[in-house]
XYZ file of C-alpha atoms in Angstrom:
656
model
C 149.107 88.533 63.850
C 148.939 92.412 63.232
C 145.368 92.803 62.113
C 142.491 93.576 64.369
C 140.893 90.309 63.881
C 137.180 91.034 64.824
C 136.891 94.680 64.041
C 138.110 94.583 60.367
C 135.494 94.387 57.568
C 135.919 91.185 55.547
C 136.733 91.577 51.906
C 134.290 90.013 49.475
C 135.414 86.749 48.070
C 135.877 86.636 44.366
C 133.287 85.189 42.277
C 133.374 81.440 42.310
C 135.814 81.314 45.330
C 133.225 80.518 47.957
C 134.036 81.220 51.457
C 137.795 80.429 51.165
C 139.388 83.294 49.144
C 139.601 86.961 49.788
C 140.615 89.757 47.176
C 141.605 93.085 48.549
C 143.006 94.657 45.343
C 141.770 93.417 42.067
C 144.302 93.362 39.156
C 142.345 92.822 36.073
C 145.418 92.533 33.791
C 147.592 90.513 36.243
C 150.333 88.265 34.979
C 150.348 85.945 38.121
C 148.444 85.400 41.479
C 150.013 85.081 44.756
C 147.751 82.848 47.082
C 148.611 83.627 50.795
C 147.892 81.329 53.813
C 147.702 83.147 57.276
C 149.467 81.906 60.340
C 147.713 80.295 63.329
C 144.993 82.498 64.836
C 145.358 84.800 61.856
C 142.894 85.714 59.218
C 143.049 86.825 55.527
C 143.412 90.312 56.501
C 147.015 89.727 57.655
C 147.817 90.118 53.936
C 145.956 93.363 53.310
C 148.871 95.711 53.285
C 151.039 93.231 51.321
C 148.310 93.169 48.589
C 148.536 96.887 48.205
C 152.319 96.846 48.042
C 152.625 94.311 45.170
C 152.925 95.662 41.650
C 149.991 95.772 39.268
C 150.817 92.662 37.586
C 150.556 90.560 40.705
C 147.303 89.892 42.173
C 147.027 88.655 45.788
C 144.353 86.049 46.896
C 144.304 85.545 50.600
C 142.863 82.305 52.220
C 140.257 82.703 54.963
C 140.183 79.716 57.352
C 136.833 78.679 58.820
C 136.038 79.746 62.474
C 136.908 83.487 62.216
C 135.542 86.756 61.031
C 132.710 86.234 58.695
C 133.180 82.413 58.972
C 133.089 82.561 62.690
C 129.907 80.464 62.821
C 131.567 77.565 61.066
C 133.545 74.842 63.045
C 137.291 75.229 62.958
C 139.367 73.034 60.596
C 140.578 69.894 62.210
C 142.811 68.524 59.437
C 145.243 70.342 57.301
C 145.064 67.937 54.400
C 141.274 68.330 54.272
C 141.686 72.150 54.544
C 143.972 72.067 51.702
C 141.433 70.053 49.589
C 138.859 72.731 50.092
C 141.346 75.614 49.120
C 142.617 73.726 46.076
C 139.074 73.403 44.773
C 138.296 77.006 45.514
C 141.306 78.073 43.458
C 140.247 76.219 40.260
C 138.844 79.270 38.639
C 142.073 81.116 39.105
C 144.502 78.738 37.277
C 144.389 80.877 34.040
C 147.330 82.718 35.495
C 150.541 81.227 37.181
C 149.834 80.551 40.726
C 152.409 81.307 43.494
C 151.599 80.073 46.954
C 152.836 81.727 50.190
C 152.150 80.185 53.724
C 153.316 81.953 56.872
C 153.960 79.734 59.984
C 151.058 77.404 60.315
C 149.924 78.645 56.857
C 153.212 76.987 55.408
C 151.886 73.604 56.102
C 148.543 74.432 54.593
C 150.251 75.876 51.558
C 152.424 72.853 51.164
C 149.425 70.473 51.235
C 147.563 72.648 48.729
C 150.547 72.762 46.450
C 150.505 68.986 46.555
C 147.067 68.664 45.399
C 147.314 71.473 42.733
C 150.092 69.727 41.201
C 147.685 66.989 39.993
C 145.684 69.358 37.934
C 147.937 72.351 37.058
C 151.403 73.832 37.633
C 152.362 75.691 40.892
C 155.071 78.204 39.826
C 156.571 78.509 43.222
C 155.927 77.726 46.945
C 157.085 80.291 49.475
C 157.094 79.159 53.077
C 157.707 81.611 55.901
C 158.702 81.226 59.562
C 158.055 77.376 59.306
C 159.920 74.226 60.096
C 159.567 71.515 57.470
C 156.307 69.565 57.333
C 157.973 66.302 58.328
C 159.483 67.662 61.406
C 157.987 67.930 64.987
C 157.232 71.492 65.491
C 157.397 71.038 69.325
C 154.255 72.985 69.753
C 153.078 73.160 73.367
C 149.462 72.023 74.081
C 147.650 75.175 74.583
C 144.692 73.475 75.892
C 146.565 72.432 78.942
C 147.744 75.968 79.779
C 145.992 79.081 81.028
C 145.328 82.242 78.965
C 148.395 83.883 80.345
C 150.569 81.304 78.547
C 149.139 82.253 75.199
C 149.385 85.853 75.976
C 153.093 85.516 76.763
C 153.698 83.676 73.604
C 151.997 86.430 71.628
C 154.049 88.995 73.323
C 157.202 87.013 72.576
C 156.414 86.693 68.895
C 155.445 90.215 68.612
C 152.421 89.952 66.395
C 149.745 91.779 68.431
C 150.040 95.390 69.789
C 149.980 95.425 73.634
C 146.882 97.744 73.578
C 144.822 95.002 71.819
C 145.846 92.358 74.361
C 144.214 94.537 76.996
C 140.769 94.479 75.187
C 138.785 91.617 76.635
C 136.610 90.981 73.424
C 139.617 90.903 71.173
C 141.810 88.822 73.448
C 138.894 86.180 73.792
C 138.647 85.891 70.096
C 142.422 85.487 69.694
C 142.642 82.896 72.450
C 139.754 80.900 70.861
C 141.571 80.839 67.449
C 144.840 80.212 68.890
C 143.838 77.049 70.732
C 141.904 75.723 67.726
C 144.735 76.324 65.239
C 147.328 74.887 67.823
C 145.209 71.554 67.875
C 145.355 71.557 64.076
C 149.211 71.855 63.830
C 149.825 69.352 66.617
C 147.650 66.757 64.693
C 149.709 67.264 61.418
C 152.908 65.536 60.274
C 154.074 64.903 56.702
C 155.975 61.849 55.777
C 159.605 62.460 54.953
C 159.441 61.203 51.574
C 156.603 63.592 50.303
C 158.043 65.507 47.474
C 156.709 68.457 45.418
C 157.750 69.206 41.751
C 157.416 72.829 42.566
C 160.406 75.278 43.161
C 160.470 76.193 46.914
C 161.808 79.264 48.732
C 162.035 79.405 52.393
C 161.732 82.824 54.116
C 163.213 83.417 57.472
C 163.201 86.542 59.528
C 166.676 87.455 60.802
C 165.153 88.085 64.389
C 162.562 85.319 64.431
C 162.477 84.029 68.181
C 160.728 80.892 67.051
C 162.721 79.687 64.139
C 166.441 79.271 63.336
C 168.250 78.706 60.056
C 169.157 75.317 61.235
C 165.486 74.323 61.989
C 164.199 75.390 58.509
C 167.174 73.679 56.490
C 165.438 70.493 55.615
C 162.714 71.961 53.547
C 164.818 71.101 50.493
C 163.934 67.379 51.177
C 160.397 68.033 50.167
C 160.998 69.183 46.512
C 162.619 67.850 43.518
C 162.886 71.295 41.975
C 164.960 74.314 42.814
C 165.253 75.322 46.447
C 166.522 78.529 48.024
C 166.607 80.243 51.276
C 165.938 84.042 51.862
C 166.732 85.950 55.041
C 164.779 89.187 55.594
C 164.623 91.655 58.315
C 162.202 91.721 61.378
C 160.863 89.182 63.775
C 158.458 86.320 63.509
C 155.865 88.610 61.771
C 158.264 90.617 59.650
C 156.755 89.146 56.527
C 153.459 91.075 57.099
C 154.943 94.045 59.109
C 157.449 95.071 56.505
C 155.445 94.858 53.582
C 157.629 96.952 51.316
C 160.580 94.702 51.804
C 158.354 91.640 51.456
C 156.741 92.818 48.228
C 160.150 93.591 46.690
C 161.518 90.128 47.554
C 158.380 88.155 46.305
C 158.145 90.395 43.184
C 161.769 89.458 42.329
C 161.089 85.818 42.411
C 157.685 86.030 40.673
C 159.012 88.097 37.782
C 161.974 85.910 37.413
C 159.816 82.889 37.369
C 157.510 84.336 34.971
C 160.397 85.216 32.512
C 161.651 81.711 32.897
C 158.376 80.212 32.046
C 158.247 82.257 28.966
C 161.624 80.991 27.934
C 160.861 77.467 29.005
C 163.361 74.970 30.182
C 166.499 76.250 28.224
C 167.792 72.869 27.047
C 164.458 72.239 25.466
C 165.537 74.473 22.579
C 167.555 71.512 21.298
C 164.622 69.228 21.164
C 162.384 72.022 19.708
C 164.865 72.302 16.872
C 165.143 68.710 16.072
C 161.281 68.177 16.188
C 160.877 71.044 13.770
C 162.971 69.396 11.235
C 165.178 70.812 8.472
C 162.329 73.067 7.114
C 162.039 74.703 10.536
C 165.621 75.908 10.177
C 165.013 77.765 6.933
C 166.365 81.326 7.084
C 167.102 80.991 10.840
C 170.156 82.436 12.623
C 172.926 79.943 13.457
C 173.054 78.313 16.732
C 176.863 78.507 16.602
C 177.305 81.572 18.798
C 180.860 81.992 17.516
C 179.596 82.413 13.773
C 177.282 85.250 14.557
C 180.040 87.801 14.017
C 180.569 86.759 10.444
C 176.769 86.771 9.865
C 176.478 90.448 11.137
C 179.373 91.593 9.138
C 177.371 90.710 6.000
C 174.348 92.906 6.924
C 175.971 95.865 8.688
C 177.753 98.917 7.138
C 181.394 98.503 7.525
C 181.860 101.388 9.932
C 178.940 100.028 12.261
C 180.514 96.631 12.282
C 183.899 97.857 13.095
C 182.639 100.007 15.922
C 181.160 96.938 17.789
C 183.541 94.165 16.688
C 186.740 96.224 16.632
C 189.612 96.058 19.267
C 192.259 98.311 20.364
C 195.582 98.304 18.500
C 196.454 94.968 16.830
C 193.559 93.172 18.520
C 195.941 91.228 20.828
C 193.900 91.750 24.057
C 190.684 90.524 22.241
C 192.659 87.425 21.112
C 194.009 86.807 24.477
C 190.445 87.014 26.044
C 189.495 84.078 23.858
C 192.754 82.179 24.346
C 192.379 82.164 28.180
C 189.059 80.287 27.729
C 190.904 77.812 25.390
C 193.466 76.937 27.986
C 190.959 75.256 30.240
C 188.884 72.116 29.660
C 185.636 70.922 31.396
C 185.691 67.462 32.900
C 182.361 65.718 32.316
C 180.845 63.653 35.118
C 178.269 60.717 34.480
C 175.526 58.898 36.166
C 174.890 61.740 38.580
C 171.095 61.500 38.589
C 170.507 65.092 37.281
C 166.967 65.501 36.029
C 166.532 69.205 36.661
C 168.965 71.971 36.638
C 168.767 75.271 38.537
C 170.272 78.173 36.555
C 169.158 81.035 38.873
C 171.528 82.772 41.304
C 171.402 85.323 44.173
C 173.302 88.398 43.529
C 173.217 91.654 45.455
C 169.963 90.620 47.182
C 168.503 90.033 43.738
C 167.456 86.746 42.285
C 168.693 86.345 38.684
C 167.161 83.756 36.149
C 170.771 82.765 35.255
C 174.292 83.976 36.015
C 174.299 86.096 32.664
C 173.632 89.828 32.165
C 173.551 91.798 28.909
C 176.691 93.977 29.121
C 176.301 97.649 28.402
C 176.942 98.500 24.830
C 176.746 102.184 23.500
C 174.639 103.701 20.574
C 172.899 100.600 19.711
C 170.768 102.078 16.975
C 173.802 101.768 14.649
C 173.256 97.957 14.938
C 169.280 98.149 14.556
C 166.891 101.023 14.242
C 165.313 100.110 17.634
C 168.533 99.868 19.297
C 168.308 99.315 23.033
C 164.482 99.150 22.865
C 164.727 95.800 21.013
C 167.716 94.609 22.974
C 166.006 95.016 26.510
C 162.839 93.510 25.069
C 164.866 90.455 23.973
C 166.611 90.342 27.327
C 163.140 90.406 29.087
C 161.808 87.585 26.744
C 164.836 85.468 28.031
C 164.428 86.638 31.680
C 167.875 88.182 31.859
C 169.051 91.545 33.299
C 169.897 94.192 30.840
C 172.738 96.679 31.788
C 172.069 99.938 29.994
C 174.947 102.038 28.915
C 175.106 105.851 29.650
C 175.796 106.129 25.875
C 172.464 104.709 24.795
C 170.397 105.946 21.786
C 167.239 105.939 23.940
C 166.757 107.521 27.245
C 166.875 105.422 30.350
C 163.297 106.145 31.039
C 162.289 104.926 27.470
C 164.336 101.803 27.939
C 162.788 101.021 31.396
C 159.339 101.261 29.886
C 160.322 98.854 27.115
C 161.780 96.496 29.668
C 158.375 96.270 31.627
C 158.941 94.100 34.823
C 162.430 92.801 33.226
C 165.269 93.332 35.527
C 167.662 96.142 34.486
C 170.909 97.876 35.636
C 172.455 101.261 34.843
C 175.882 101.689 33.716
C 177.605 105.095 34.504
C 180.529 106.896 32.841
C 181.102 109.459 35.573
C 181.090 112.820 33.901
C 183.273 115.759 34.923
C 180.132 117.585 36.101
C 179.009 115.951 39.461
C 175.687 117.646 39.197
C 175.156 115.699 36.053
C 176.382 112.439 37.472
C 173.931 112.950 40.395
C 170.999 113.586 37.842
C 171.848 110.340 35.990
C 171.754 108.205 39.079
C 168.759 109.672 40.481
C 166.884 109.191 37.191
C 168.060 105.503 37.119
C 166.682 105.031 40.601
C 163.294 106.626 39.783
C 163.136 104.407 36.619
C 163.426 101.173 38.606
C 167.061 100.166 37.739
C 168.259 98.009 40.479
C 172.012 98.355 40.463
C 174.713 100.802 39.218
C 177.675 99.814 37.296
C 180.483 102.389 37.295
C 182.948 101.886 34.466
C 186.395 103.023 35.444
C 188.701 101.697 32.704
C 187.705 104.308 29.962
C 189.128 107.761 31.146
C 189.702 108.331 27.464
C 189.056 106.551 24.255
C 191.137 103.559 23.162
C 193.235 103.505 20.021
C 190.911 101.514 17.765
C 192.137 101.452 14.103
C 188.915 100.253 12.796
C 187.043 103.382 13.981
C 190.016 105.642 13.198
C 190.386 104.458 9.487
C 186.727 105.240 8.969
C 186.818 108.484 11.044
C 183.689 107.186 12.710
C 182.308 107.792 16.231
C 178.589 107.588 16.514
C 178.375 110.275 19.276
C 179.835 112.958 16.885
C 176.431 113.123 15.064
C 174.393 112.717 18.281
C 173.876 108.989 18.200
C 174.117 107.393 21.658
C 173.480 110.677 23.626
C 169.839 110.309 24.449
C 170.572 109.979 28.259
C 172.253 113.479 28.011
C 169.958 115.372 25.879
C 167.037 114.222 28.113
C 168.839 115.147 31.263
C 167.670 118.510 32.764
C 171.223 119.363 34.206
C 172.670 118.695 30.779
C 170.103 120.758 28.857
C 170.473 123.740 31.334
C 174.055 123.971 30.480
C 173.274 124.327 26.532
C 172.987 127.626 24.784
C 169.485 128.653 23.655
C 168.445 126.890 20.374
C 171.446 124.414 20.463
C 171.761 122.389 17.450
C 173.527 118.909 17.294
C 177.010 120.479 16.989
C 176.489 122.486 20.190
C 175.115 119.472 21.979
C 178.023 117.342 20.946
C 180.440 120.098 21.914
C 179.038 120.292 25.569
C 178.906 116.601 25.824
C 182.546 116.131 24.824
C 183.441 118.743 27.512
C 181.795 116.779 30.244
C 181.812 113.128 29.151
C 185.383 112.207 30.239
C 186.753 112.645 33.733
C 190.525 111.506 33.795
C 190.978 113.172 37.099
C 188.872 110.686 38.990
C 190.806 108.837 41.700
C 189.752 106.345 44.289
C 189.051 109.067 46.924
C 185.963 110.217 44.938
C 184.328 106.823 45.125
C 182.702 107.417 48.536
C 180.890 110.474 47.193
C 179.120 108.145 44.608
C 178.461 105.703 47.343
C 176.789 108.391 49.442
C 174.641 109.583 46.513
C 172.571 106.266 46.130
C 171.297 103.401 48.061
C 171.576 101.172 44.780
C 174.053 98.375 44.855
C 177.259 99.664 43.390
C 179.764 97.691 41.236
C 183.007 99.008 39.780
C 183.635 97.647 36.288
C 187.025 97.513 34.598
C 189.037 95.970 37.429
C 191.822 93.519 36.642
C 194.323 94.144 39.355
C 193.619 92.468 42.876
C 194.631 95.838 44.698
C 192.171 97.787 42.582
C 189.404 95.422 43.588
C 190.318 96.110 47.270
C 190.502 99.821 46.688
C 186.984 99.590 45.152
C 185.656 97.851 48.216
C 187.309 100.433 50.469
C 185.590 103.164 48.637
C 182.183 101.651 49.169
C 181.621 99.457 46.255
C 179.411 96.350 46.865
C 181.216 94.296 44.152
C 183.482 94.387 41.166
C 183.431 93.405 37.529
C 186.587 92.025 36.139
C 186.932 93.450 32.663
C 189.362 94.698 30.092
C 186.503 96.314 28.184
C 186.413 93.448 25.784
C 189.826 94.316 24.406
C 188.697 97.733 23.223
C 190.897 99.960 25.487
C 194.424 98.921 25.846
C 196.269 96.547 23.285
C 198.368 93.871 24.958
C 196.300 93.637 28.133
C 196.228 90.557 30.264
C 193.109 88.393 29.605
C 190.224 88.928 31.942
C 189.706 85.317 32.766
C 193.402 85.013 33.794
C 192.757 87.818 36.393
C 189.592 86.433 37.710
C 191.024 84.011 40.379
C 193.402 86.702 41.971
C 190.671 89.196 42.236
C 188.436 86.579 43.754
C 191.061 85.715 46.371
C 191.758 89.469 47.159
C 188.062 90.208 48.031
C 187.031 86.907 49.527
C 184.029 84.560 48.773
C 181.331 86.906 50.023
C 181.848 89.851 47.617
C 180.100 89.785 44.279
C 182.654 89.364 41.428
C 181.397 89.416 37.796
C 183.501 89.212 34.679
C 183.177 89.979 30.914
C 185.423 90.063 27.966
C 185.674 86.929 25.636
C 182.610 85.018 26.890
C 180.901 83.411 23.850
C 179.388 79.953 24.786
C 177.599 78.214 27.618
C 180.895 76.414 28.302
C 182.506 79.720 28.778
C 180.090 80.703 31.350
C 180.763 77.501 33.316
C 184.606 78.147 33.123
C 184.157 81.605 34.459
C 182.085 80.565 37.307
C 184.360 77.734 38.073
C 187.326 80.252 38.337
C 185.329 82.505 40.737
C 182.848 84.537 38.930
C 179.301 84.877 40.406
C 178.003 85.864 36.858
C 179.175 87.140 33.599
C 178.235 90.032 31.365
C 177.627 89.027 27.712
C 178.210 91.703 25.074
C 179.034 91.246 21.483
C 177.055 88.162 20.606
C 173.838 89.765 21.480
C 174.746 92.765 19.419
C 175.277 90.534 16.498
C 171.849 89.046 17.077
C 170.343 92.538 17.340
C 171.819 93.361 14.038
C 170.612 90.206 12.363
C 166.914 90.142 13.758
C 166.254 92.865 16.380
C 164.522 91.655 19.386
C 163.997 88.123 17.967
C 167.804 87.989 17.182
C 168.610 88.995 20.823
C 166.285 86.411 22.327
C 167.688 83.750 19.743
C 171.325 84.265 20.920
C 170.289 84.256 24.613
C 168.211 81.058 24.321
C 171.209 79.341 22.601
C 173.617 80.573 25.274
C 171.156 79.219 28.220
C 170.554 76.005 26.387
C 174.189 75.370 26.151
C 174.827 76.367 29.704
C 171.827 74.041 30.843
C 173.289 71.112 28.995
C 176.693 71.739 30.257
C 175.422 71.470 33.857
C 174.038 68.061 33.000
C 176.915 66.865 31.254
C 179.285 67.963 34.168
C 176.979 66.426 36.760
C 175.871 69.685 38.368
C 172.245 70.304 39.527
C 172.655 74.047 39.677
C 175.070 76.750 38.746
C 175.750 77.251 42.344
C 177.312 73.754 42.466
C 179.910 74.716 39.977
C 183.562 74.740 41.473
C 187.094 74.459 40.278
C 187.090 70.752 40.264
C 185.143 70.915 36.958
C 188.305 72.154 35.128
C 191.676 70.970 34.163
C 194.303 72.852 32.072
C 194.203 72.094 28.391
C 196.291 68.802 27.767
C 196.078 67.989 31.488
C 194.784 64.848 33.104
C 191.077 64.760 34.310
C 190.536 65.703 37.960
C 190.845 62.597 40.235
C 188.413 63.868 43.019
C 185.354 65.816 43.461
């Protein structure tokens, strides 16, 4: 209740919306619409600042209840279900874009009822409910008609929604009291049945310092949806949602963009039905759906040196083989008749919501695989709704890759150069370009011994390929001689790229440099994981560089449980190296990973068909993951646990 209710000029309703909808910032080319329902005694203007804070692809529509502002002459609503009927009709012209509903406090009940009605005629992408108990619970609201004005004023002070100066203005206070009593009657008359269910994904928002609602009180919202359910804690008090609009906008945008990406990709397992319905003719000249065969297909289309650069391992390849053998030592235990109709693949990681526990691993110099390189790869990742981790050694600048990604999530991987000024410049550019996490790779202080590359004498960086982030950097360019040619660029790069003198005592410097979440990649020893956290890292990535650095290394999957035990359950732990299938993802999660990084297979897809090839590989992976959840009896990836696994040749688990 932060807006000055009677003094603010009302926004004009959009054409066709009648009295119910207000539009503060029109987005002609929006990808989605967020419909916001105000709190009790609130108006549509509660969401003015949030409207301006949202990105250009999200348009905010605010509901204006009768009995206030320009609708003051109309009688107050007396039934939430009837109010929802009016709003759902008013939204009919706006269903050409995905609709997201957000209700705050009393508005959560109105949004819930509106979602029920909209589901009969269209799809609601997601319902956000804020500062509200479930609709079937008694809100234990006092009867404000029985108390004096001072009772309401004290309630307003406790909730913190109205500045004290406004409470001293008689006209303003009288208007607030009038609305508060009317909306109090509206809430007290309402109660949903416990068996009322939505088909819409539902996210509950709770302010950390809300004096009115607790985590325990809002828990049962999940009983009112058959779809995905999540809870997000944000900062502030009861009105933190509308008072801290930058934080709110980031949180909502994350969900909206993830849901839009998921809608584009469709239900992952539907790929199987889609292929069968298309018939044999539909598979003509298509890429294989066997993700383990892509390597051989890519070998047929790539120059030998390019193929060996991506597919090759260090030494004899023993580490690469060990990575795969580690997955083969575990077997999944199917569970049946579990009633799983919808699966939730999304996960929360580093205060970000990911569409699935899969990220595209950083791979350098991708134009040797396809002329568009990282631009095609990041677009394919965005098509699948998955985050893309850009390598420092990319063929396109991080700014160009960010532009190609659009709203798609992206992280930046840093090889810490010997010039700290250059390191700082790369990090700041990543921040400015919308990368949402920083991945520091620590297992490559020097190049590995890779016979495939050595036998060809091939390294893409020698001819300048993969150095776009350096040649576009002002600090790097300032150190070049005037008129520097490719040879001069490569010479300077080679002098600053590796930094073997780095030690754990330097990590706090990087931590102080950026507010981005920081993950250390290349950890296999539990003590190194603890040292990473001591240095300020937010999480670790268990990795042996895909077997490309040291021959004879222990398999990454074998290291995962010990690292997880060393850092505890609350610390994000990711892993890579050897992941090929959806079943592999399940095994990694069961052994302690929060997510996996997926590398070579998407590179093979890139080589075979560019952006479409990357998208195809990721669709296959997610479809297999989706089906694996069904067949192991899990409704979400967050329900995966070690009870799903037994050692190869061992008996099925007896419990769980």
